[in-house]
PDB file of C-alpha atoms and ligand atoms in Angstrom:
ATOM      1  CA  MET A1161      21.475 -13.577 -14.376  1.00 89.00           C
ATOM      2  CA  GLY A1162      18.607 -12.494 -16.620  1.00 97.00           C
ATOM      3  CA  VAL A1163      17.669 -14.227 -19.841  1.00 98.00           C
ATOM      4  CA  VAL A1164      18.133 -12.018 -22.909  1.00 98.00           C
ATOM      5  CA  VAL A1165      15.057 -12.205 -25.137  1.00 98.00           C
ATOM      6  CA  TYR A1166      15.994 -11.562 -28.746  1.00 98.00           C
ATOM      7  CA  GLY A1167      13.004 -10.126 -30.620  1.00 98.00           C
ATOM      8  CA  SER A1168      15.099 -10.643 -33.735  1.00 98.00           C
ATOM      9  CA  GLU A1169      14.903 -14.435 -33.244  1.00 98.00           C
ATOM     10  CA  ILE A1170      11.131 -14.431 -32.707  1.00 98.00           C
ATOM     11  CA  ALA A1171      10.816 -12.165 -35.760  1.00 98.00           C
ATOM     12  CA  LYS A1172      12.913 -14.548 -37.856  1.00 98.00           C
ATOM     13  CA  LYS A1173      10.568 -17.446 -37.064  1.00 98.00           C
ATOM     14  CA  LEU A1174       7.442 -15.413 -37.852  1.00 98.00           C
ATOM     15  CA  LYS A1175       8.938 -14.057 -41.083  1.00 98.00           C
ATOM     16  CA  LEU A1176       9.732 -17.582 -42.240  1.00 98.00           C
ATOM     17  CA  GLU A1177       6.065 -18.536 -41.807  1.00 98.00           C
ATOM     18  CA  MET A1178       4.965 -15.422 -43.701  1.00 98.00           C
ATOM     19  CA  THR A1179       7.455 -16.143 -46.508  1.00 98.00           C
ATOM     20  CA  GLU A1180       5.910 -19.593 -46.979  1.00 98.00           C
ATOM     21  CA  TYR A1181       2.422 -18.110 -46.891  1.00 98.00           C
ATOM     22  CA  ILE A1182       3.236 -15.603 -49.632  1.00 98.00           C
ATOM     23  CA  GLN A1183       5.085 -18.238 -51.685  1.00 98.00           C
ATOM     24  CA  ASN A1184       1.918 -20.366 -51.624  1.00 98.00           C
ATOM     25  CA  LEU A1185      -0.160 -17.414 -52.826  1.00 98.00           C
ATOM     26  CA  LYS A1186       2.347 -16.840 -55.626  1.00 98.00           C
ATOM     27  CA  GLU A1187       2.241 -20.482 -56.677  1.00 98.00           C
ATOM     28  CA  SER A1188      -1.550 -20.401 -56.828  1.00 97.00           C
ATOM     29  CA  GLY A1189      -1.395 -17.322 -59.080  1.00 97.00           C
ATOM     30  CA  LYS A1190      -3.121 -15.094 -56.508  1.00 97.00           C
ATOM     31  CA  ARG A1191      -2.673 -11.358 -56.000  1.00 97.00           C
ATOM     32  CA  LEU A1192      -0.014 -10.681 -53.350  1.00 98.00           C
ATOM     33  CA  PRO A1193      -0.339  -8.514 -50.215  1.00 98.00           C
ATOM     34  CA  LYS A1194       1.016  -4.998 -50.706  1.00 98.00           C
ATOM     35  CA  LEU A1195       2.269  -2.363 -48.262  1.00 98.00           C
ATOM     36  CA  VAL A1196       2.830   1.276 -49.214  1.00 98.00           C
ATOM     37  CA  VAL A1197       5.007   3.418 -46.962  1.00 98.00           C
ATOM     38  CA  VAL A1198       4.858   7.190 -47.370  1.00 98.00           C
ATOM     39  CA  LEU A1199       7.887   9.196 -46.263  1.00 98.00           C
ATOM     40  CA  VAL A1200       7.762  12.993 -46.231  1.00 98.00           C
ATOM     41  CA  GLY A1201      11.092  14.801 -45.905  1.00 98.00           C
ATOM     42  CA  GLU A1202      14.576  13.711 -44.929  1.00 95.00           C
ATOM     43  CA  ASN A1203      14.460  12.886 -41.197  1.00 95.00           C
ATOM     44  CA  PRO A1204      17.470  10.512 -40.866  1.00 94.00           C
ATOM     45  CA  ALA A1205      15.767   8.249 -38.279  1.00 93.00           C
ATOM     46  CA  SER A1206      12.646   8.019 -40.444  1.00 96.00           C
ATOM     47  CA  ILE A1207      14.731   7.196 -43.543  1.00 97.00           C
ATOM     48  CA  SER A1208      16.408   4.391 -41.624  1.00 94.00           C
ATOM     49  CA  TYR A1209      13.082   3.014 -40.273  1.00 95.00           C
ATOM     50  CA  VAL A1210      11.495   3.129 -43.733  1.00 97.00           C
ATOM     51  CA  LYS A1211      14.469   1.275 -45.245  1.00 97.00           C
ATOM     52  CA  GLY A1212      14.031  -1.420 -42.565  1.00 96.00           C
ATOM     53  CA  LYS A1213      10.372  -1.814 -43.526  1.00 97.00           C
ATOM     54  CA  GLU A1214      11.222  -1.983 -47.246  1.00 97.00           C
ATOM     55  CA  LYS A1215      13.869  -4.654 -46.602  1.00 97.00           C
ATOM     56  CA  ALA A1216      11.511  -6.757 -44.464  1.00 98.00           C
ATOM     57  CA  CYS A1217       8.757  -6.687 -47.132  1.00 98.00           C
ATOM     58  CA  THR A1218      11.215  -7.752 -49.818  1.00 98.00           C
ATOM     59  CA  GLU A1219      12.612 -10.514 -47.590  1.00 98.00           C
ATOM     60  CA  ILE A1220       9.221 -12.217 -47.240  1.00 98.00           C
ATOM     61  CA  GLY A1221       8.153 -11.573 -50.858  1.00 98.00           C
ATOM     62  CA  MET A1222       5.521  -8.975 -50.007  1.00 98.00           C
ATOM     63  CA  GLU A1223       4.723  -6.351 -52.655  1.00 98.00           C
ATOM     64  CA  ASN A1224       5.845  -2.944 -51.432  1.00 98.00           C
ATOM     65  CA  GLU A1225       6.225   0.621 -52.579  1.00 98.00           C
ATOM     66  CA  MET A1226       7.904   3.604 -50.985  1.00 97.00           C
ATOM     67  CA  VAL A1227       6.375   6.981 -51.793  1.00 98.00           C
ATOM     68  CA  LYS A1228       8.991   9.638 -51.087  1.00 98.00           C
ATOM     69  CA  LEU A1229       7.743  13.218 -50.922  1.00 98.00           C
ATOM     70  CA  PRO A1230       9.723  16.437 -50.389  1.00 98.00           C
ATOM     71  CA  GLU A1231       9.960  18.224 -47.002  1.00 98.00           C
ATOM     72  CA  THR A1232       7.872  21.071 -48.500  1.00 98.00           C
ATOM     73  CA  THR A1233       4.856  18.844 -49.279  1.00 98.00           C
ATOM     74  CA  THR A1234       1.601  20.543 -48.261  1.00 98.00           C
ATOM     75  CA  GLN A1235      -1.142  18.934 -46.208  1.00 98.00           C
ATOM     76  CA  GLU A1236      -3.469  18.971 -49.233  1.00 98.00           C
ATOM     77  CA  GLU A1237      -0.857  17.211 -51.387  1.00 98.00           C
ATOM     78  CA  LEU A1238      -0.345  14.500 -48.775  1.00 98.00           C
ATOM     79  CA  LEU A1239      -4.114  14.088 -48.344  1.00 98.00           C
ATOM     80  CA  GLU A1240      -4.360  13.561 -52.115  1.00 98.00           C
ATOM     81  CA  VAL A1241      -1.697  10.835 -51.960  1.00 98.00           C
ATOM     82  CA  VAL A1242      -3.523   9.117 -49.089  1.00 98.00           C
ATOM     83  CA  LYS A1243      -6.838   9.357 -50.970  1.00 98.00           C
ATOM     84  CA  SER A1244      -5.414   7.698 -54.070  1.00 98.00           C
ATOM     85  CA  LEU A1245      -3.869   4.895 -51.954  1.00 98.00           C
ATOM     86  CA  ASN A1246      -7.234   4.406 -50.198  1.00 98.00           C
ATOM     87  CA  GLU A1247      -8.847   3.931 -53.602  1.00 98.00           C
ATOM     88  CA  ASP A1248      -6.137   1.666 -55.037  1.00 98.00           C
ATOM     89  CA  ARG A1249      -7.454  -1.897 -54.753  1.00 97.00           C
ATOM     90  CA  SER A1250      -3.964  -3.391 -55.038  1.00 98.00           C
ATOM     91  CA  VAL A1251      -2.927  -1.708 -51.744  1.00 98.00           C
ATOM     92  CA  ASP A1252      -3.639  -3.561 -48.479  1.00 98.00           C
ATOM     93  CA  GLY A1253      -1.647  -1.462 -46.023  1.00 98.00           C
ATOM     94  CA  ILE A1254      -0.842   2.264 -45.871  1.00 98.00           C
ATOM     95  CA  LEU A1255       1.752   3.632 -43.463  1.00 98.00           C
ATOM     96  CA  VAL A1256       2.583   7.336 -43.297  1.00 98.00           C
ATOM     97  CA  GLN A1257       5.883   7.584 -41.447  1.00 98.00           C
ATOM     98  CA  LEU A1258       5.814   9.922 -38.438  1.00 97.00           C
ATOM     99  CA  PRO A1259       6.819  12.579 -37.505  1.00 96.00           C
ATOM    100  CA  LEU A1260       5.574  14.766 -40.361  1.00 98.00           C
ATOM    101  CA  PRO A1261       6.921  18.235 -41.264  1.00 98.00           C
ATOM    102  CA  LYS A1262       5.385  21.020 -39.186  1.00 97.00           C
ATOM    103  CA  GLN A1263       3.114  22.412 -41.934  1.00 98.00           C
ATOM    104  CA  ILE A1264       1.158  19.141 -41.887  1.00 98.00           C
ATOM    105  CA  ASP A1265      -1.414  18.267 -39.205  1.00 98.00           C
ATOM    106  CA  GLU A1266      -0.600  14.673 -38.283  1.00 97.00           C
ATOM    107  CA  HIS A1267      -4.115  14.032 -36.937  1.00 97.00           C
ATOM    108  CA  LYS A1268      -5.746  15.094 -40.224  1.00 98.00           C
ATOM    109  CA  ILE A1269      -3.556  12.622 -42.120  1.00 98.00           C
ATOM    110  CA  LEU A1270      -4.146   9.724 -39.705  1.00 98.00           C
ATOM    111  CA  HIS A1271      -7.905  10.382 -39.879  1.00 98.00           C
ATOM    112  CA  ALA A1272      -7.761  10.289 -43.696  1.00 98.00           C
ATOM    113  CA  ILE A1273      -6.290   6.781 -43.960  1.00 98.00           C
ATOM    114  CA  ASP A1274      -8.961   4.161 -44.704  1.00 98.00           C
ATOM    115  CA  PRO A1275      -9.301   2.272 -41.361  1.00 98.00           C
ATOM    116  CA  SER A1276      -9.380  -1.019 -43.298  1.00 98.00           C
ATOM    117  CA  LYS A1277      -5.840  -0.252 -44.589  1.00 98.00           C
ATOM    118  CA  ASP A1278      -4.528   1.282 -41.346  1.00 98.00           C
ATOM    119  CA  VAL A1279      -1.854  -1.331 -40.626  1.00 98.00           C
ATOM    120  CA  ASP A1280      -0.251   1.054 -38.090  1.00 98.00           C
ATOM    121  CA  GLY A1281      -3.441   0.927 -36.004  1.00 98.00           C
ATOM    122  CA  PHE A1282      -3.263   4.708 -35.494  1.00 98.00           C
ATOM    123  CA  HIS A1283      -6.739   5.647 -36.829  1.00 98.00           C
ATOM    124  CA  PRO A1284      -9.065   6.747 -33.996  1.00 98.00           C
ATOM    125  CA  TYR A1285     -11.612   4.145 -35.169  1.00 98.00           C
ATOM    126  CA  ASN A1286      -9.097   1.321 -34.754  1.00 98.00           C
ATOM    127  CA  LEU A1287      -7.786   2.681 -31.454  1.00 98.00           C
ATOM    128  CA  GLY A1288     -11.377   2.779 -30.191  1.00 97.00           C
ATOM    129  CA  LYS A1289     -11.987  -0.787 -31.314  1.00 98.00           C
ATOM    130  CA  MET A1290      -8.853  -1.931 -29.513  1.00 97.00           C
ATOM    131  CA  MET A1291     -10.115  -0.247 -26.359  1.00 96.00           C
ATOM    132  CA  LEU A1292     -13.347  -2.227 -26.659  1.00 97.00           C
ATOM    133  CA  GLN A1293     -11.399  -5.432 -27.334  1.00 96.00           C
ATOM    134  CA  GLU A1294     -12.933  -5.778 -30.787  1.00 97.00           C
ATOM    135  CA  GLU A1295     -11.002  -7.334 -33.674  1.00 97.00           C
ATOM    136  CA  THR A1296      -8.870  -4.599 -35.289  1.00 98.00           C
ATOM    137  CA  PHE A1297      -5.363  -3.541 -36.329  1.00 98.00           C
ATOM    138  CA  ILE A1298      -3.186  -3.243 -33.228  1.00 98.00           C
ATOM    139  CA  SER A1299      -0.283  -0.737 -33.307  1.00 98.00           C
ATOM    140  CA  CYS A1300       2.888  -2.582 -34.190  1.00 98.00           C
ATOM    141  CA  THR A1301       5.219  -1.833 -31.259  1.00 98.00           C
ATOM    142  CA  PRO A1302       2.646  -2.581 -28.516  1.00 98.00           C
ATOM    143  CA  LYS A1303       1.572  -5.713 -30.406  1.00 98.00           C
ATOM    144  CA  GLY A1304       5.202  -6.830 -30.715  1.00 98.00           C
ATOM    145  CA  ILE A1305       5.755  -6.319 -26.984  1.00 98.00           C
ATOM    146  CA  ILE A1306       2.744  -8.480 -26.116  1.00 98.00           C
ATOM    147  CA  ARG A1307       4.143 -11.177 -28.453  1.00 98.00           C
ATOM    148  CA  ILE A1308       7.489 -11.052 -26.668  1.00 98.00           C
ATOM    149  CA  LEU A1309       5.699 -11.506 -23.315  1.00 98.00           C
ATOM    150  CA  GLU A1310       3.746 -14.447 -24.753  1.00 98.00           C
ATOM    151  CA  GLU A1311       6.980 -15.989 -25.983  1.00 97.00           C
ATOM    152  CA  ILE A1312       8.340 -16.083 -22.421  1.00 98.00           C
ATOM    153  CA  GLY A1313       5.147 -17.699 -21.132  1.00 97.00           C
ATOM    154  CA  MET A1314       3.406 -14.522 -19.973  1.00 96.00           C
ATOM    155  CA  SER A1315       0.145 -14.614 -21.951  1.00 93.00           C
ATOM    156  CA  ASP A1316      -2.170 -14.021 -19.041  1.00 91.00           C
ATOM    157  CA  LEU A1317      -0.942 -11.152 -16.903  1.00 97.00           C
ATOM    158  CA  SER A1318      -3.443 -11.645 -14.041  1.00 98.00           C
ATOM    159  CA  GLY A1319      -1.911 -10.507 -10.774  1.00 98.00           C
ATOM    160  CA  LYS A1320       1.093  -8.909 -12.515  1.00 98.00           C
ATOM    161  CA  HIS A1321       1.941  -5.260 -12.024  1.00 98.00           C
ATOM    162  CA  ALA A1322       3.090  -3.712 -15.310  1.00 98.00           C
ATOM    163  CA  VAL A1323       4.674  -0.272 -15.223  1.00 99.00           C
ATOM    164  CA  VAL A1324       4.859   1.622 -18.519  1.00 98.00           C
ATOM    165  CA  ILE A1325       7.223   4.584 -18.653  1.00 98.00           C
ATOM    166  CA  GLY A1326       6.200   6.843 -21.553  1.00 98.00           C
ATOM    167  CA  ARG A1327       2.757   7.950 -22.741  1.00 98.00           C
ATOM    168  CA  SER A1328       3.146   8.453 -26.492  1.00 97.00           C
ATOM    169  CA  ASN A1329       0.261   7.811 -28.876  1.00 96.00           C
ATOM    170  CA  ILE A1330       2.455   5.331 -30.771  1.00 96.00           C
ATOM    171  CA  VAL A1331       3.650   3.163 -27.863  1.00 98.00           C
ATOM    172  CA  GLY A1332       2.699   4.073 -24.269  1.00 98.00           C
ATOM    173  CA  LYS A1333      -1.028   4.741 -24.587  1.00 98.00           C
ATOM    174  CA  PRO A1334      -2.016   1.787 -26.802  1.00 98.00           C
ATOM    175  CA  LEU A1335       0.298  -0.493 -24.805  1.00 98.00           C
ATOM    176  CA  VAL A1336      -1.454   0.398 -21.533  1.00 98.00           C
ATOM    177  CA  GLN A1337      -4.771  -0.615 -23.074  1.00 97.00           C
ATOM    178  CA  LEU A1338      -3.379  -3.901 -24.415  1.00 97.00           C
ATOM    179  CA  LEU A1339      -1.857  -4.777 -21.031  1.00 98.00           C
ATOM    180  CA  ILE A1340      -5.221  -4.149 -19.354  1.00 97.00           C
ATOM    181  CA  ASN A1341      -6.865  -6.372 -21.985  1.00 96.00           C
ATOM    182  CA  HIS A1342      -4.383  -9.078 -20.908  1.00 97.00           C
ATOM    183  CA  ASN A1343      -5.481  -8.674 -17.261  1.00 97.00           C
ATOM    184  CA  ALA A1344      -2.396  -6.806 -15.998  1.00 98.00           C
ATOM    185  CA  THR A1345      -2.574  -4.172 -13.290  1.00 98.00           C
ATOM    186  CA  VAL A1346      -1.030  -1.153 -14.994  1.00 98.00           C
ATOM    187  CA  SER A1347       0.727   2.002 -13.798  1.00 98.00           C
ATOM    188  CA  VAL A1348       1.807   4.682 -16.274  1.00 98.00           C
ATOM    189  CA  CYS A1349       4.685   7.047 -15.605  1.00 98.00           C
ATOM    190  CA  HIS A1350       5.868  10.020 -17.646  1.00 97.00           C
ATOM    191  CA  SER A1351       7.885  13.208 -17.440  1.00 96.00           C
ATOM    192  CA  ARG A1352       5.502  14.755 -14.870  1.00 97.00           C
ATOM    193  CA  THR A1353       5.398  11.733 -12.541  1.00 98.00           C
ATOM    194  CA  GLN A1354       6.847  12.147  -9.057  1.00 97.00           C
ATOM    195  CA  ASN A1355       8.894   9.363  -7.441  1.00 97.00           C
ATOM    196  CA  ILE A1356       9.103   7.656 -10.805  1.00 98.00           C
ATOM    197  CA  GLU A1357      11.991   5.436  -9.730  1.00 98.00           C
ATOM    198  CA  GLN A1358       9.975   4.170  -6.773  1.00 98.00           C
ATOM    199  CA  VAL A1359       6.959   3.317  -8.968  1.00 98.00           C
ATOM    200  CA  ALA A1360       9.187   1.572 -11.521  1.00 98.00           C
ATOM    201  CA  SER A1361      10.829  -0.520  -8.811  1.00 98.00           C
ATOM    202  CA  GLN A1362       7.448  -2.068  -7.964  1.00 98.00           C
ATOM    203  CA  ALA A1363       6.991  -3.482 -11.465  1.00 98.00           C
ATOM    204  CA  ASP A1364       6.835  -7.187 -12.269  1.00 98.00           C
ATOM    205  CA  ILE A1365       6.986  -6.047 -15.892  1.00 98.00           C
ATOM    206  CA  LEU A1366       8.782  -2.772 -16.629  1.00 98.00           C
ATOM    207  CA  ILE A1367       8.339  -1.353 -20.134  1.00 99.00           C
ATOM    208  CA  VAL A1368      10.312   1.744 -21.015  1.00 98.00           C
ATOM    209  CA  SER A1369       9.711   4.008 -24.021  1.00 98.00           C
ATOM    210  CA  VAL A1370      11.102   7.458 -23.332  1.00 97.00           C
ATOM    211  CA  GLY A1371      14.037   7.929 -25.716  1.00 96.00           C
ATOM    212  CA  LYS A1372      16.697   8.673 -23.061  1.00 97.00           C
ATOM    213  CA  ALA A1373      19.923   6.698 -23.344  1.00 97.00           C
ATOM    214  CA  ARG A1374      20.396   4.285 -20.388  1.00 98.00           C
ATOM    215  CA  LEU A1375      18.021   6.229 -18.096  1.00 97.00           C
ATOM    216  CA  ILE A1376      17.001   3.120 -16.163  1.00 98.00           C
ATOM    217  CA  ASN A1377      19.619   1.671 -13.822  1.00 98.00           C
ATOM    218  CA  ARG A1378      19.351  -1.142 -11.251  1.00 98.00           C
ATOM    219  CA  ASN A1379      17.737   1.130  -8.630  1.00 98.00           C
ATOM    220  CA  TRP A1380      14.621   1.335 -10.840  1.00 98.00           C
ATOM    221  CA  VAL A1381      14.279  -2.428 -11.187  1.00 98.00           C
ATOM    222  CA  LYS A1382      12.709  -4.972  -8.821  1.00 98.00           C
ATOM    223  CA  ASP A1383      14.521  -8.298  -8.338  1.00 98.00           C
ATOM    224  CA  GLY A1384      13.285 -10.771 -10.961  1.00 98.00           C
ATOM    225  CA  ALA A1385      11.436  -8.171 -13.051  1.00 98.00           C
ATOM    226  CA  VAL A1386      10.839  -8.582 -16.785  1.00 98.00           C
ATOM    227  CA  VAL A1387      12.281  -5.530 -18.555  1.00 98.00           C
ATOM    228  CA  ILE A1388      11.209  -4.501 -22.057  1.00 98.00           C
ATOM    229  CA  ASP A1389      13.318  -1.718 -23.573  1.00 98.00           C
ATOM    230  CA  VAL A1390      11.641   0.175 -26.432  1.00 98.00           C
ATOM    231  CA  GLY A1391      14.192   3.007 -26.679  1.00 97.00           C
ATOM    232  CA  ILE A1392      16.524   3.380 -29.638  1.00 95.00           C
ATOM    233  CA  ASN A1393      19.162   5.991 -28.791  1.00 96.00           C
ATOM    234  CA  ARG A1394      22.741   6.900 -29.626  1.00 94.00           C
ATOM    235  CA  ASP A1395      25.067   7.311 -26.652  1.00 93.00           C
ATOM    236  CA  GLU A1396      27.977   9.773 -26.375  1.00 94.00           C
ATOM    237  CA  HIS A1397      30.141   7.407 -28.483  1.00 95.00           C
ATOM    238  CA  ASN A1398      27.399   7.194 -31.156  1.00 94.00           C
ATOM    239  CA  LYS A1399      26.691   3.601 -30.129  1.00 95.00           C
ATOM    240  CA  LEU A1400      23.089   2.341 -30.364  1.00 95.00           C
ATOM    241  CA  CYS A1401      21.570   1.798 -26.937  1.00 97.00           C
ATOM    242  CA  GLY A1402      18.221   1.542 -25.216  1.00 98.00           C
ATOM    243  CA  ASP A1403      16.519   3.452 -22.405  1.00 98.00           C
ATOM    244  CA  VAL A1404      17.774   0.820 -19.966  1.00 98.00           C
ATOM    245  CA  ASP A1405      21.354   0.463 -18.730  1.00 98.00           C
ATOM    246  CA  PHE A1406      21.542  -3.183 -19.803  1.00 98.00           C
ATOM    247  CA  ASP A1407      24.861  -4.060 -18.101  1.00 98.00           C
ATOM    248  CA  ASP A1408      23.765  -2.508 -14.820  1.00 98.00           C
ATOM    249  CA  VAL A1409      20.450  -4.396 -14.572  1.00 98.00           C
ATOM    250  CA  ILE A1410      21.205  -7.747 -16.242  1.00 98.00           C
ATOM    251  CA  ASP A1411      21.945  -9.637 -13.002  1.00 98.00           C
ATOM    252  CA  LYS A1412      18.770  -8.312 -11.365  1.00 98.00           C
ATOM    253  CA  VAL A1413      16.128  -9.094 -14.011  1.00 98.00           C
ATOM    254  CA  SER A1414      14.490 -12.407 -14.994  1.00 98.00           C
ATOM    255  CA  TYR A1415      14.176 -11.420 -18.665  1.00 98.00           C
ATOM    256  CA  ILE A1416      15.299  -8.406 -20.667  1.00 98.00           C
ATOM    257  CA  THR A1417      15.114  -7.331 -24.317  1.00 98.00           C
ATOM    258  CA  PRO A1418      18.365  -5.932 -25.758  1.00 98.00           C
ATOM    259  CA  VAL A1419      18.860  -2.893 -28.023  1.00 98.00           C
ATOM    260  CA  PRO A1420      19.370  -3.496 -30.901  1.00 97.00           C
ATOM    261  CA  LYS A1421      17.738  -6.882 -31.733  1.00 98.00           C
ATOM    262  CA  GLY A1422      14.948  -6.552 -29.175  1.00 98.00           C
ATOM    263  CA  VAL A1423      11.645  -4.781 -29.727  1.00 98.00           C
ATOM    264  CA  GLY A1424      12.614  -3.099 -33.044  1.00 97.00           C
ATOM    265  CA  PRO A1425      12.547  -6.225 -35.260  1.00 97.00           C
ATOM    266  CA  MET A1426       9.210  -7.226 -33.701  1.00 98.00           C
ATOM    267  CA  THR A1427       7.647  -3.869 -34.629  1.00 98.00           C
ATOM    268  CA  ILE A1428       8.452  -4.397 -38.309  1.00 98.00           C
ATOM    269  CA  THR A1429       7.274  -8.002 -38.188  1.00 98.00           C
ATOM    270  CA  MET A1430       3.915  -6.964 -36.718  1.00 98.00           C
ATOM    271  CA  LEU A1431       3.554  -4.493 -39.586  1.00 98.00           C
ATOM    272  CA  LEU A1432       3.990  -7.355 -42.065  1.00 98.00           C
ATOM    273  CA  GLU A1433       1.486  -9.435 -40.101  1.00 98.00           C
ATOM    274  CA  ASN A1434      -1.066  -6.596 -40.079  1.00 98.00           C
ATOM    275  CA  THR A1435      -0.671  -6.161 -43.842  1.00 98.00           C
ATOM    276  CA  ILE A1436      -1.288  -9.870 -44.454  1.00 98.00           C
ATOM    277  CA  HIS A1437      -4.290  -9.668 -42.117  1.00 98.00           C
ATOM    278  CA  SER A1438      -5.667  -6.737 -44.119  1.00 98.00           C
ATOM    279  CA  TYR A1439      -5.120  -8.700 -47.354  1.00 98.00           C
ATOM    280  CA  ASN A1440      -6.982 -11.711 -45.960  1.00 98.00           C
ATOM    281  CA  LEU A1441      -9.926  -9.575 -44.849  1.00 97.00           C
ATOM    282  CA  LYS A1442     -10.187  -8.153 -48.387  1.00 95.00           C
ATOM    283  CA  GLU A1443      -9.680 -11.390 -50.286  1.00 95.00           C
ATOM    284  CA  ASN A1444     -11.951 -13.533 -48.102  1.00 87.00           C
ATOM    285  CA  LYS A1445     -14.824 -11.073 -47.905  1.00 75.00           C
TER     286      LYS A1445
HETATM  287  N1  GUN B2242       7.512   6.678 -36.370  1.00 91.54           N
HETATM  288  C1  GUN B2242       8.107   5.980 -35.367  1.00 91.54           C
HETATM  289  N2  GUN B2242       7.488   4.793 -35.198  1.00 91.54           N
HETATM  290  C2  GUN B2242       6.482   4.744 -36.101  1.00 91.54           C
HETATM  291  C3  GUN B2242       5.495   3.762 -36.419  1.00 91.54           C
HETATM  292  O1  GUN B2242       5.388   2.682 -35.803  1.00 91.54           O
HETATM  293  N3  GUN B2242       4.639   4.086 -37.431  1.00 91.54           N
HETATM  294  C4  GUN B2242       4.699   5.276 -38.090  1.00 91.54           C
HETATM  295  N4  GUN B2242       3.818   5.495 -39.063  1.00 91.54           N
HETATM  296  N5  GUN B2242       5.608   6.198 -37.817  1.00 91.54           N
HETATM  297  C5  GUN B2242       6.486   5.935 -36.835  1.00 91.54           C
END
């Protein structure tokens, strides 16, 4: 029977440490770290994610502000907002929630965020630095996944075969790079891959981020594999579920992250950590 790894528990521990850190800053009369999240439009999933981020900041005592803009916001208007946040010295982290409405070029916005405030790690400069294994902001979901692996004693992935299903800019692509940096042998699968089930079933570590409810059943999973489920889906009964059929694979895996309470809480926690890191870089310059 596999061990269920609750990201929510790891997150709780890390948030407690961050709460103490911020409390100490407060007691010494210092400026506090601040995150600004920009939400454009009314995408229900985005609203829910942004609320989660707001709640987490408040929980640990971090300064935070939500900038809510209408669906009809133009690219120029959003660029102006980003510019003023770049220039605001009280702001340590800027996150523009994706996806953006179709009239806005996502790349233009991500390029416009000051790389020193890019706590999402989405700016090409920071992605390039990660590739070169230089100190930088690492995208929150991939960073959270690596932390989960570390928590179960898998810091060095030498000799391990990791299979990543999904090639998004937010999760799959940066994750592949991070896994390589941790010495894993990495295969990437996506919608155009042939024999995907066969590739997946060779994984020591199987990481799935495709957004398809319970796509992965026991035939995709090698005996004793570690399974990390990044998907957040609603099934036909409107119940939250991952990309992995948890009940079907649980007796076959060594470790598995559940949905909810798995990767999701770690993503938010890494965002808080990146914001504190940005604050420290500014304050200790
Ligand atoms: N949309 C879904 N996940 C993310 C994320 O990690 N960051 C941003 N900015 N948008 C997202």
